[in-house]
Rosetta silent file (secondary structure, phi, psi, omega in degrees, C-alpha in Angstrom):
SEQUENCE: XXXXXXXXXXXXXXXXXXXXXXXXXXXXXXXXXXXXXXXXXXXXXXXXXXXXXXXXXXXXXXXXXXXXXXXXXXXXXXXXXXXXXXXXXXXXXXXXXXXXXXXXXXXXXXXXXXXXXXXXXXXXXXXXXXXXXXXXXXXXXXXXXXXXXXXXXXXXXXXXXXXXXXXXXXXXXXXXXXXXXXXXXXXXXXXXXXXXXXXXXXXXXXXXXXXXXXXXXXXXXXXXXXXXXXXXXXXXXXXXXXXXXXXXXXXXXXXXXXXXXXXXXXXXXXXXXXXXXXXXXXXXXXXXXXXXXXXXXXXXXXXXX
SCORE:     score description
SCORE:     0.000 S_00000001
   1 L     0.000  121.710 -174.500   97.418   89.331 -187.514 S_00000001
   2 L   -81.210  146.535  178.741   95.768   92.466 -187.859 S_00000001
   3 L  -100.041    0.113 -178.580   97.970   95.932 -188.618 S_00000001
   4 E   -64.926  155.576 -169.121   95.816   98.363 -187.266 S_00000001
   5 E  -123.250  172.732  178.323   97.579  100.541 -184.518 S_00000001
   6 L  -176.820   87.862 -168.588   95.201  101.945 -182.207 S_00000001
   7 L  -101.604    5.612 -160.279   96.902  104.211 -178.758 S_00000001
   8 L  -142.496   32.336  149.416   93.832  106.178 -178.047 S_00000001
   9 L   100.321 -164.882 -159.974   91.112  103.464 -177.176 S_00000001
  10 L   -76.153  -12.753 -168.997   88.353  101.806 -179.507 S_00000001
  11 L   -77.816  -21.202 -156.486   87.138  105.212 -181.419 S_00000001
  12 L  -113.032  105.419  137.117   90.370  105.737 -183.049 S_00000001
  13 L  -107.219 -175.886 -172.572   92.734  103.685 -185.498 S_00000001
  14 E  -142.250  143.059 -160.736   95.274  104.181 -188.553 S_00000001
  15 E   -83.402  115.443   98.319   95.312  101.075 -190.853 S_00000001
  16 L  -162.616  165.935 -136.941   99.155  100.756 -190.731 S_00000001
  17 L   -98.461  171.705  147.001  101.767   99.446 -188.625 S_00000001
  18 E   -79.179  124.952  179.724  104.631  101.752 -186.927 S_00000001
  19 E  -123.104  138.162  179.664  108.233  100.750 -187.118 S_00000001
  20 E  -138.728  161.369 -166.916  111.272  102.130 -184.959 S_00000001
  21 L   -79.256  130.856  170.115  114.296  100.623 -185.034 S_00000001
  22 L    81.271   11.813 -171.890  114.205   97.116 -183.682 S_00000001
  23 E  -149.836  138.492  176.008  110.413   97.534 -182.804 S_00000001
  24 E  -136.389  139.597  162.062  107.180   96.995 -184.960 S_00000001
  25 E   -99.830   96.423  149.475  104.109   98.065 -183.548 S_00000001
  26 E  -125.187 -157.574 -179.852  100.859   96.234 -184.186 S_00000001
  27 E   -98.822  151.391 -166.151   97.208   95.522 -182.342 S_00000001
  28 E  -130.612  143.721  165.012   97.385   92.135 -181.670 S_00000001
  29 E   -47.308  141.351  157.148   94.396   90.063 -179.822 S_00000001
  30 H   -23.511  -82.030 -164.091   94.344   89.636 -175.999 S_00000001
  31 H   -46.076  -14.143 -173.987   93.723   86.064 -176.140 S_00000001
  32 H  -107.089   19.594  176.447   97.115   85.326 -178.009 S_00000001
  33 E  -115.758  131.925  179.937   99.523   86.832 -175.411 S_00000001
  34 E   -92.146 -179.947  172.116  100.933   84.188 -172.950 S_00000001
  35 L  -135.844   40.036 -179.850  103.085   85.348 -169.967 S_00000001
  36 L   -79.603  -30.577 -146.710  105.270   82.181 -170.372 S_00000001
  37 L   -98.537  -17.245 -178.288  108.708   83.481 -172.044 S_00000001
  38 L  -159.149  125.630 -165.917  109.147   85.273 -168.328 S_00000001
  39 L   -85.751  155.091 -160.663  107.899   84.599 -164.703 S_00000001
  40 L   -95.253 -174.985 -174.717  106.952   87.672 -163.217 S_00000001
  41 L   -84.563  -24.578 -158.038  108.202   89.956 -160.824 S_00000001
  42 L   -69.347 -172.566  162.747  105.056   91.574 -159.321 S_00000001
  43 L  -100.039  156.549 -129.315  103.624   91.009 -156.375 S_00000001
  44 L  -137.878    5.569  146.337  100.215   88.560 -156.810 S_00000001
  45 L   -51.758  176.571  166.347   98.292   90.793 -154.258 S_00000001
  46 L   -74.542  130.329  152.312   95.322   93.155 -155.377 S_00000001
  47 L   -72.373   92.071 -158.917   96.217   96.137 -157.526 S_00000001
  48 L   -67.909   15.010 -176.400   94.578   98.893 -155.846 S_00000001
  49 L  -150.082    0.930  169.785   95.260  101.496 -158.965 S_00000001
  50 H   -66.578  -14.450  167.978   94.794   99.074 -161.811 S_00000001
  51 H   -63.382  -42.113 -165.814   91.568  101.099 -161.855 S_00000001
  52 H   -69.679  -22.302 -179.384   92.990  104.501 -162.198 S_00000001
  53 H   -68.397  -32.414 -171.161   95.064  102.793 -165.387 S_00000001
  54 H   -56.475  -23.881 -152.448   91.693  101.411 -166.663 S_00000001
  55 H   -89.191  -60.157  160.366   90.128  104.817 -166.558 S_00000001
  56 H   -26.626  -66.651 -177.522   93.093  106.842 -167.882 S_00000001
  57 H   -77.908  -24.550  156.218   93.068  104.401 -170.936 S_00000001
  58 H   -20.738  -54.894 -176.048   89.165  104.568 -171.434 S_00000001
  59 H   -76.033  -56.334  172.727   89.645  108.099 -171.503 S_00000001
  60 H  -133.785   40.267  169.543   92.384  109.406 -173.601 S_00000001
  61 L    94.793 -172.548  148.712   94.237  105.760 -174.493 S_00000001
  62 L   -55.973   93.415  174.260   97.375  103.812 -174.706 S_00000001
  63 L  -108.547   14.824 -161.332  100.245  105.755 -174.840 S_00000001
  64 L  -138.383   88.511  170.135  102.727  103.713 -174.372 S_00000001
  65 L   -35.778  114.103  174.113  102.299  100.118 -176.238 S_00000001
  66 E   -29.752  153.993  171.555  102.874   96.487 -174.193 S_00000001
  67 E  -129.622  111.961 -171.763  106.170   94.956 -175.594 S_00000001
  68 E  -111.702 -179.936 -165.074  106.096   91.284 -176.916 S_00000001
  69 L  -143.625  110.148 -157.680  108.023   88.752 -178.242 S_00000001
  70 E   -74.445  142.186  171.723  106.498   86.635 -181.459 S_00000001
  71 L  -114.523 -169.657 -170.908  106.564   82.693 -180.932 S_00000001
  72 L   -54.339  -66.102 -169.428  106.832   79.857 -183.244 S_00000001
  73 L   -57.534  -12.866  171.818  102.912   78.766 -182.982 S_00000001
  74 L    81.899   34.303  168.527  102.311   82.418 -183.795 S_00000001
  75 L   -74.871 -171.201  149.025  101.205   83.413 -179.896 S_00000001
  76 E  -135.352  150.106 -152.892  103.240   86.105 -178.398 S_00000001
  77 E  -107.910  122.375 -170.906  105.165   85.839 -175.167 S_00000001
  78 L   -70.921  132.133  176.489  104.764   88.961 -173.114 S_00000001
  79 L  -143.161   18.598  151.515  107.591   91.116 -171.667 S_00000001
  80 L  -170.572  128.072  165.283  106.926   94.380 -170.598 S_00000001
  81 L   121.602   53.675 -175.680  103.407   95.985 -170.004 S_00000001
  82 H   -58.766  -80.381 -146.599  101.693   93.175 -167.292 S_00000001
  83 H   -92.009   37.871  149.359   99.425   95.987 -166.223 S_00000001
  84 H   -86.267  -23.582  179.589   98.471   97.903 -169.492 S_00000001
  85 H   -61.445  -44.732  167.779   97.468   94.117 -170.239 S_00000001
  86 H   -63.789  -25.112  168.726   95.374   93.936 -166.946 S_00000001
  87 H   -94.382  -22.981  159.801   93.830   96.547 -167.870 S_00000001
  88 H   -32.950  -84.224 -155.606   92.985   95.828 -171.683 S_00000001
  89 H   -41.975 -101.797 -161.892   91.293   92.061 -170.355 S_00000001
  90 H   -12.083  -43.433  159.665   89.475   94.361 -167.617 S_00000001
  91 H   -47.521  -57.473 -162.426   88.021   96.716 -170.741 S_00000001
  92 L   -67.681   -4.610 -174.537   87.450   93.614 -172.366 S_00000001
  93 L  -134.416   38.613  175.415   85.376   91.959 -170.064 S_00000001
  94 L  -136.957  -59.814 -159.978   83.528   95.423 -168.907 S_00000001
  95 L   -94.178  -60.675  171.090   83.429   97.102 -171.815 S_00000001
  96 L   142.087 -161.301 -179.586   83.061   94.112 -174.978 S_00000001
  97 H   -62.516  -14.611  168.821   84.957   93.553 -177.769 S_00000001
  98 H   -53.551  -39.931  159.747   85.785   96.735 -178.719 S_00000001
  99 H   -80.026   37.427 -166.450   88.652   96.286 -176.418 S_00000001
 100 L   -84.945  -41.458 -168.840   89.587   92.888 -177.718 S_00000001
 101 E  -108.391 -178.232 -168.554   92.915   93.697 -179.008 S_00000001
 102 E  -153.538  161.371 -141.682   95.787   96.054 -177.770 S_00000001
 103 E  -103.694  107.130  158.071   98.750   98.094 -179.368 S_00000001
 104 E  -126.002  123.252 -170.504  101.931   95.877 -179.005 S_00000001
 105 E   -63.795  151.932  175.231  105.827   96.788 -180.061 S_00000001
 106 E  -111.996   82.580 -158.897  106.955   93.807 -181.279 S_00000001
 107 L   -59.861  154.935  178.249  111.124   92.913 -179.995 S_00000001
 108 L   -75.087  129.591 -178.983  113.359   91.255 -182.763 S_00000001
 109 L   -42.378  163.759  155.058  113.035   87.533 -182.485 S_00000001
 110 L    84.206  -22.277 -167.914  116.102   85.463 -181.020 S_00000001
 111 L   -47.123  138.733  158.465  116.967   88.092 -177.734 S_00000001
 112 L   -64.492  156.280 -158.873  118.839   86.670 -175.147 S_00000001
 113 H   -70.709  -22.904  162.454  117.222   85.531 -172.076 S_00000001
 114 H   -69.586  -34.422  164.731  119.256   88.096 -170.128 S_00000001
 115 H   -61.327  -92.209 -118.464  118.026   91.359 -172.718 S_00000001
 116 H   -62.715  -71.262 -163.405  114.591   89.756 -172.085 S_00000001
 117 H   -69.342  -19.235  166.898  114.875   90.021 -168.162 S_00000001
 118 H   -88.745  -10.767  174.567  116.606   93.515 -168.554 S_00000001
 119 H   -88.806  -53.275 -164.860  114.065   95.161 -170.105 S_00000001
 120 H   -32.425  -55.820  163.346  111.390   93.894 -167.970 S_00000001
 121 H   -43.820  -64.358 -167.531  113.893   95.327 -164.796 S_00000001
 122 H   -61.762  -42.070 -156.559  114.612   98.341 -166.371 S_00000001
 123 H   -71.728  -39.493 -174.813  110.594   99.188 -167.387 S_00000001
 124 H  -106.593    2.645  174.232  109.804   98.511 -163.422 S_00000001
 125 H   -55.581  -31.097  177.043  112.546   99.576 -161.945 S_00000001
 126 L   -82.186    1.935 -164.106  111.373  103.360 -162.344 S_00000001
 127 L   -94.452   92.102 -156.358  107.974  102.530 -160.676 S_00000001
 128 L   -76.887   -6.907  150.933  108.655  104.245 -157.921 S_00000001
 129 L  -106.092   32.311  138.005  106.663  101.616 -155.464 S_00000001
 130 L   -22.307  106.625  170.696  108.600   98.913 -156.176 S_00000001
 131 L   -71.231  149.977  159.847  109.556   97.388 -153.478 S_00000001
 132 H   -37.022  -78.565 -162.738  113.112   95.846 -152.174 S_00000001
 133 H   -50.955  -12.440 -167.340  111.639   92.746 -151.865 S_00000001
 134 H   -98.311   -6.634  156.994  110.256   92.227 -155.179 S_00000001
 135 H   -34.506  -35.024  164.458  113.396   93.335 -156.887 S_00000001
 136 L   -96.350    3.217  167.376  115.267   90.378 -155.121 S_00000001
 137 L   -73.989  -49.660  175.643  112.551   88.435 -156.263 S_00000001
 138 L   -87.987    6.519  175.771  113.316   88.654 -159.693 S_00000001
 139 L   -95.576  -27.341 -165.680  117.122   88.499 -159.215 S_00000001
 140 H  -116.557   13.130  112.685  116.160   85.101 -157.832 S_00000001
 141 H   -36.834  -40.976  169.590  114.033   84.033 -160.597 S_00000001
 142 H   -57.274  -40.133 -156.514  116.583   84.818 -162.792 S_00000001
 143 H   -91.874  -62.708 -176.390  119.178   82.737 -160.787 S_00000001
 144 H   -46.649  -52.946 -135.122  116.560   79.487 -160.834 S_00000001
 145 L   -64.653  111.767  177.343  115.688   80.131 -164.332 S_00000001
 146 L   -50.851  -23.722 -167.451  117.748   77.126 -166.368 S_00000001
 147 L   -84.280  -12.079  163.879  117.570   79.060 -169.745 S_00000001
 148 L  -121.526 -158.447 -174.442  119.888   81.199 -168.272 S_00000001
 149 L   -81.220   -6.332 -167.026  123.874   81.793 -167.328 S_00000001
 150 L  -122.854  160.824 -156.514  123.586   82.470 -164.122 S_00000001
 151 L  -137.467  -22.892  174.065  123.045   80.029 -161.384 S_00000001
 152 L  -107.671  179.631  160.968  123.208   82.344 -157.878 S_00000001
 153 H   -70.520  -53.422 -139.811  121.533   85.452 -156.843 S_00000001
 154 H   -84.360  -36.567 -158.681  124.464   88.137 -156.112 S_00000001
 155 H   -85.128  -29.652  177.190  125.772   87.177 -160.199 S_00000001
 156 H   -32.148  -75.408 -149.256  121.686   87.671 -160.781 S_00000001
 157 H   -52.871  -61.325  159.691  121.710   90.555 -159.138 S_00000001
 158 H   -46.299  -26.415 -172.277  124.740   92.109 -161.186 S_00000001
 159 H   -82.437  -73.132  174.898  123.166   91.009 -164.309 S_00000001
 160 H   -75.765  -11.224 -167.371  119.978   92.542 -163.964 S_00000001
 161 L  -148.970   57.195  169.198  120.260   95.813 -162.404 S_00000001
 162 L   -64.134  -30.989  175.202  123.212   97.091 -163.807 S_00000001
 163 L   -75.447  -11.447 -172.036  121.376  100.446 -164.285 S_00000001
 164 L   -53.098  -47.134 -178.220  120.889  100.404 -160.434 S_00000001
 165 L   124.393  173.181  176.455  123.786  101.850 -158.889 S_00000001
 166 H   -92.085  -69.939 -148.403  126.314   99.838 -156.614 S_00000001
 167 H   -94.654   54.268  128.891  124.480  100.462 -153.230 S_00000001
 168 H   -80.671  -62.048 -161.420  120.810   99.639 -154.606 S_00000001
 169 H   -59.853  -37.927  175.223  122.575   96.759 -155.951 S_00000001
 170 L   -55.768  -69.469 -170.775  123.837   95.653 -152.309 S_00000001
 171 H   -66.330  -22.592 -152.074  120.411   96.228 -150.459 S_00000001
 172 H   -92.963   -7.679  161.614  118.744   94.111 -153.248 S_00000001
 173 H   -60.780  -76.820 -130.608  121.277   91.301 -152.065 S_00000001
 174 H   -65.665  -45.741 -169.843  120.771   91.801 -148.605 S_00000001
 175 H   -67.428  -28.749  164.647  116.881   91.451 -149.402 S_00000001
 176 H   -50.679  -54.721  168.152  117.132   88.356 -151.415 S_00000001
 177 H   -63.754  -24.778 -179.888  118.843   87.095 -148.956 S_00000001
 178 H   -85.764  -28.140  179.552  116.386   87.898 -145.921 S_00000001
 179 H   -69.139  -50.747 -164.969  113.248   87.149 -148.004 S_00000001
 180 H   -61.857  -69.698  167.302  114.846   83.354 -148.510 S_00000001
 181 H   -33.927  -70.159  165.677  114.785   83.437 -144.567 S_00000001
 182 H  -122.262   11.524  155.696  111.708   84.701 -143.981 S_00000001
 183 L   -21.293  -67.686  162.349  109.517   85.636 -146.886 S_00000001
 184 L   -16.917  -85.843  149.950  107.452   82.569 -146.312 S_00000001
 185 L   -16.637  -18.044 -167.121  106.295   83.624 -142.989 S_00000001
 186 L  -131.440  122.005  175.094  105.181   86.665 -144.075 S_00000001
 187 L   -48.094  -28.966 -179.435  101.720   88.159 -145.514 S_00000001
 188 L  -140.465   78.998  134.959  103.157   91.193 -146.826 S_00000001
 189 L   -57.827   -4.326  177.050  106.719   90.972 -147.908 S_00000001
 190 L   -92.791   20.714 -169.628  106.328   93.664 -150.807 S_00000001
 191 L  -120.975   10.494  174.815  105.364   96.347 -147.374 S_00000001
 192 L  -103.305  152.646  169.274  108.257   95.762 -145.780 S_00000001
 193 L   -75.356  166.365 -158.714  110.641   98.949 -146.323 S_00000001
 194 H   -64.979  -30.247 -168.014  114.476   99.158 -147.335 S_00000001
 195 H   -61.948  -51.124  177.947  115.109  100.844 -143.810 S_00000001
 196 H   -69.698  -42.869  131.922  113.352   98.178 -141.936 S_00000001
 197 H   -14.539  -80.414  175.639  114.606   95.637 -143.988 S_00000001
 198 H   -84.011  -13.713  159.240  117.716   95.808 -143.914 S_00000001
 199 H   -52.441  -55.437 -161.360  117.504   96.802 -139.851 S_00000001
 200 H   -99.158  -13.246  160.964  116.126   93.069 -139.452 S_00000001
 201 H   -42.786  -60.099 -151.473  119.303   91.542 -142.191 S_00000001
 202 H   -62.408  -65.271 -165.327  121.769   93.412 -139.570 S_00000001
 203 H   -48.854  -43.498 -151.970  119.700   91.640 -136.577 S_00000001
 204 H   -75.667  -53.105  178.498  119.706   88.294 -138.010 S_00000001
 205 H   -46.368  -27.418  167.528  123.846   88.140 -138.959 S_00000001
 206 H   -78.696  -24.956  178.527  123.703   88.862 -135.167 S_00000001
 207 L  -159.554  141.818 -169.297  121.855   85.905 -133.390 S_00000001
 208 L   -96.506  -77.674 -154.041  120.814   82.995 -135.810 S_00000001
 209 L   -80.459   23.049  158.288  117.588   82.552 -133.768 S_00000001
 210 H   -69.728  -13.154  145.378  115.985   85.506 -134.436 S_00000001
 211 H   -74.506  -12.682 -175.322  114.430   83.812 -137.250 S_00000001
 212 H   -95.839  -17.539 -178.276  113.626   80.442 -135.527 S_00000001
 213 H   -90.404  -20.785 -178.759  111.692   83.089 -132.858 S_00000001
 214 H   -75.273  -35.531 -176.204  109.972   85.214 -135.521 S_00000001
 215 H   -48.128  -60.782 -172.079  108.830   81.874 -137.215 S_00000001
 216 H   -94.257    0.326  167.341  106.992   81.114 -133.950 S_00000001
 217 H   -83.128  -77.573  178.891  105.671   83.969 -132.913 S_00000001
 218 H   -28.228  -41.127 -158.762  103.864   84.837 -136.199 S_00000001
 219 L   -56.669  -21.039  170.056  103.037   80.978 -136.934 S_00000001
 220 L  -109.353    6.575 -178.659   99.607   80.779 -135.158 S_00000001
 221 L   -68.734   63.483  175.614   99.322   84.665 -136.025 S_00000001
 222 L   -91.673 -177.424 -166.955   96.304   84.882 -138.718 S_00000001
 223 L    43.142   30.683  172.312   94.387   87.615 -140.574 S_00000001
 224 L   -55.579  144.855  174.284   97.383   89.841 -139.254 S_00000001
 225 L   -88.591  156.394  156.165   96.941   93.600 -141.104 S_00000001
 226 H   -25.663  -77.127  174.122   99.881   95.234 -142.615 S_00000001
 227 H   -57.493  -69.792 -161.844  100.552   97.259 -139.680 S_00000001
 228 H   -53.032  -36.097  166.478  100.443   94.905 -137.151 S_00000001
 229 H   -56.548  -45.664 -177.708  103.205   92.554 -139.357 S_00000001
 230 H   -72.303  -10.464 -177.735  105.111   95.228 -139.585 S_00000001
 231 H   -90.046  -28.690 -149.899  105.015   96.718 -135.941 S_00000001
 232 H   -64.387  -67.267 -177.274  105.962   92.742 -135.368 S_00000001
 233 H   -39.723  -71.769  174.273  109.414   93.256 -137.427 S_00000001
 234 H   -48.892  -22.981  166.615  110.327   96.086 -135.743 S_00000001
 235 H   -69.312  -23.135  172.742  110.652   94.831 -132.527 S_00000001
 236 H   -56.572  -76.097 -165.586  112.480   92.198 -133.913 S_00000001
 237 H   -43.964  -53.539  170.980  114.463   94.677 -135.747 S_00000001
 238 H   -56.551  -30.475 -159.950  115.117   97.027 -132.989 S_00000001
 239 L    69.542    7.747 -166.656  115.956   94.084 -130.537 S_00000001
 240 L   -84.541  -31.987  174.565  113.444   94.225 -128.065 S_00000001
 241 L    99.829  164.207  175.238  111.537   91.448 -129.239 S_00000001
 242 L   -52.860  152.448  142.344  107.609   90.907 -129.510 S_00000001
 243 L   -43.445  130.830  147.860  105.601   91.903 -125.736 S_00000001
 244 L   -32.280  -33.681 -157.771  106.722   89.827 -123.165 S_00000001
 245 L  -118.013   19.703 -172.650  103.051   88.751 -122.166 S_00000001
 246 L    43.896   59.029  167.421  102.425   88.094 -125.793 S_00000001
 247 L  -115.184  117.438 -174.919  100.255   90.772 -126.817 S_00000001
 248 L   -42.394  142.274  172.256   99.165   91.503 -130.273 S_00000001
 249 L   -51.612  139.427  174.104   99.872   94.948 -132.144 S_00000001
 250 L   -83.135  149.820  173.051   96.555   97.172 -131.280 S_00000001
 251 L   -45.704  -34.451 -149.129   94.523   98.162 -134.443 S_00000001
 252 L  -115.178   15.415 -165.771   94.295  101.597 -133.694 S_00000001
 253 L   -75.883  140.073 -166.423   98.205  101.947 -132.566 S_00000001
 254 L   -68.664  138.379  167.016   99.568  105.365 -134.182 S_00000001
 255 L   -48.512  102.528  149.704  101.585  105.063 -137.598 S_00000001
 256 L   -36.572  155.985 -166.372  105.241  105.499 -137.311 S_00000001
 257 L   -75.563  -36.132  155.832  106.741  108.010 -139.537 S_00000001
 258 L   -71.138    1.933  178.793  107.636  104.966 -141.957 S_00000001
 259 L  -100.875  157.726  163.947  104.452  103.263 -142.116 S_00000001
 260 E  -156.499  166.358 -168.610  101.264  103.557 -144.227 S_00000001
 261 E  -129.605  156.806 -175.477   97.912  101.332 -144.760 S_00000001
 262 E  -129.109  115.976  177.347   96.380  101.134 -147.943 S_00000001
 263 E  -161.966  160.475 -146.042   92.596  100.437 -148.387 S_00000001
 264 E  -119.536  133.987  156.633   89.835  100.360 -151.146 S_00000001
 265 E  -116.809   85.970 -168.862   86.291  101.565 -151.108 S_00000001
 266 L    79.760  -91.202  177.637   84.919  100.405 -153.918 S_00000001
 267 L  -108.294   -4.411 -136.082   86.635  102.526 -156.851 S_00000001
 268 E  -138.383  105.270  146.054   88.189  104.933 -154.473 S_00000001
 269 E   -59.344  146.554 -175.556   91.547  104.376 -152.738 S_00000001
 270 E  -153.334  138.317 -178.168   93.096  105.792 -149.435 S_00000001
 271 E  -132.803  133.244  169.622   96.192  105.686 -148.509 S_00000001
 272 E   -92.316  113.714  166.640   97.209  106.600 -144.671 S_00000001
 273 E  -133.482  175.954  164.494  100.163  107.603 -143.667 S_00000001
 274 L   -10.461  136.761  171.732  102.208  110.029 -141.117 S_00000001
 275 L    13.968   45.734  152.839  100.983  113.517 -141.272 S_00000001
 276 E  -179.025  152.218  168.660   98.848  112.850 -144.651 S_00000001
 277 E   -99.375   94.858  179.254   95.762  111.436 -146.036 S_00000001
 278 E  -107.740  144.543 -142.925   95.471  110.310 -149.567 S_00000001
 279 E  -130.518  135.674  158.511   91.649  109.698 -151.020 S_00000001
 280 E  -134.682  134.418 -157.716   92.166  108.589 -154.803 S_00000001
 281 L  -153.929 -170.626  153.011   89.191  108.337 -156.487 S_00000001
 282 L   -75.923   41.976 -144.655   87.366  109.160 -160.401 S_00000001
 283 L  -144.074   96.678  153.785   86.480  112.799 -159.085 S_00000001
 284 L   -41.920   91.353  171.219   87.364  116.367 -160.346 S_00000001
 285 H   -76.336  -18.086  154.759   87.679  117.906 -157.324 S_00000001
 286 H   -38.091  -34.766 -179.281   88.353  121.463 -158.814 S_00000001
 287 H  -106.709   55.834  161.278   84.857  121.767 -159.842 S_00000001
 288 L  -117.047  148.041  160.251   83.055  120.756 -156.628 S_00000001
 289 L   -29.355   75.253 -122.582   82.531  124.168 -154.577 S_00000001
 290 H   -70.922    3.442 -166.335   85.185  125.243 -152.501 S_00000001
 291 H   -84.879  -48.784  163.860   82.334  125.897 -149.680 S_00000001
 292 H   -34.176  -56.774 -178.416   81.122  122.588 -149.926 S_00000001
 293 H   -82.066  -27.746  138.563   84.230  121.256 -150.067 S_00000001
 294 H   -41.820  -40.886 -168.447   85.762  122.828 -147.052 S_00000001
 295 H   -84.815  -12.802  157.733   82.970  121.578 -145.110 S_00000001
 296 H   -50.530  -63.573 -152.696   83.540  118.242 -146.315 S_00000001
 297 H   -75.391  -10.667 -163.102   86.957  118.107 -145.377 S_00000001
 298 H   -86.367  -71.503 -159.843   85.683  119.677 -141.484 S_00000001
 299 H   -59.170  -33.495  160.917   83.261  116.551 -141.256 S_00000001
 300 H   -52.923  -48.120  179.908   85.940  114.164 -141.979 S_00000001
 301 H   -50.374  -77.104 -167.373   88.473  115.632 -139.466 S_00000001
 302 H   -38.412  -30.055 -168.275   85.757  115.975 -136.844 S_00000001
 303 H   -87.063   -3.561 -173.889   84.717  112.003 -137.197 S_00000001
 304 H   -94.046  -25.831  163.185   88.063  111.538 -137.113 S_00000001
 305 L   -55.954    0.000    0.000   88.991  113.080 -134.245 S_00000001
């Protein structure tokens, strides 16, 4: 195991390791961190901004080191920093070998499996697009998991996201519970929001077949978009139900004040929502011209219009 530390990408290291209490930092290879000691929380869609992290560490580094856990065989079992990892392997298989290893604190052997599952909670919990649903995701991972003490979600729930608040803790019930209804069914359960959410919980505790009717209206419903799932809930939610003559959400139907679509051109994300556009991209725009750049923004409106 090598002791070189390295936070600021392949040009820079300092041959010795950093210690804080209850933490050792050192670069460790890619290839020897599993993601076994904890199943994760994210959602297993594409990560439309693991680019902007790749670029960011390319550029001025690591600043914040992956946190692991040493095993027996002398692998290490990962527990907080999934996507500074995805983005390492992404250097590494872009860039070479320079970007074979990565800057990892190293937790004191022995932690309980509940510490384990609290940091991981606390480190995404601040991620401020986190979703409801995947937060009750990992309260009910937690509940399955045999290595630990707890055997339902709501004692999960208490367990992990103690830092939460009482009425966080409450919708993250409510969501557990409604994803176990109808997660399955649904293409995008980290899109739907807490408002909307918990709008179709309220709905359900009211007529028991509103779940045996969303089940069949969606069930021959494929390649549905984000919006169009999501107009589908609200009617649910709202009570009105799907149209009557069974007609599909239109593509082009205007964005509710809660909605937004997310989509990738290449490197350069856009995100739509209500009254705003956002184009994220690899681009100073301070140095492009402001004349230039006004008229850019005119030709966009206008095609848009």
């Amino acid at each position: 195991m090598s002791t070189f530390i390295r936070l600021t990408g392949p040009a820079a290291t300092t041959p010795k390791a950093t210690e804080t209490p209850g933490l050792t930092i050192h670069m460790i290879p890619l290839d020897s961190i599993t993601m076994q000691a904890l199943i994760r929380d994210r959602n297993t869609g594409p990560d439309y901004e693991l680019s902007e992290l790749v670029t960011s560490i390319k550029e001025v580094g690591l600043s914040n080191p992956i946190q692991v856990v040493e095993r027996s065989d002398g692998r290490y079992d990962l527990v907080q920093g999934y996507r500074r990892l995805s983005a390492y392997r992404t250097l590494l298989a872009e860039e070479g070998e320079a970007w074979a290893t990565i800057p990892a604190g190293f937790l004191p052997r022995g932690e309980g499996r509940a510490k384990i599952y609290r940091r991981m909670v606390d480190e995404n919990i601040i991620r401020k697009d986190l979703s409801f649903a995947e937060m009750a995701k990992t309260a009910q991972i937690y509940a399955a998991d045999p290595t630990t003490s707890t055997t339902d979600v709501d004692s999960a729930v208490a367990v992990l996201f103690q830092s939460g608040g009482y009425q966080r803790r409450s919708y993250i019930r409510k969501f557990a519970r409604l994803m176990t209804l109808i997660g399955p069914i649904l293409s995008f359960p980290h899109e739907v929001p807490r408002s909307l959410g918990l709008a179709l919980y309220k709905e359900i505790k009211k007529d028991e077949t509103l779940v045996r009717r969303l089940r069949a209206h969606l069930k021959d419903y494929n390649n549905r978009s984000v919006i169009e799932e999501l107009t589908i809930l609200r009617s649910f939610a709202d009570g009105t139900g799907p149209d009557p003559e069974g007609l599909k959400p239109a593509h082009n139907k205007p964005l509710k004040h809660s909605q937004r679509t997310t989509f990738s051109l290449g490197q350069i994300r856009c995100i739509a929502g209500q009254g705003g556009l956002t184009v994220k991209m690899n681009l100073d725009f301070t140095a492009i011209d402001r004349a230039k750049l006004t008229q850019g923004i005119k030709s966009l409106l206008a095609a848009l219009d």
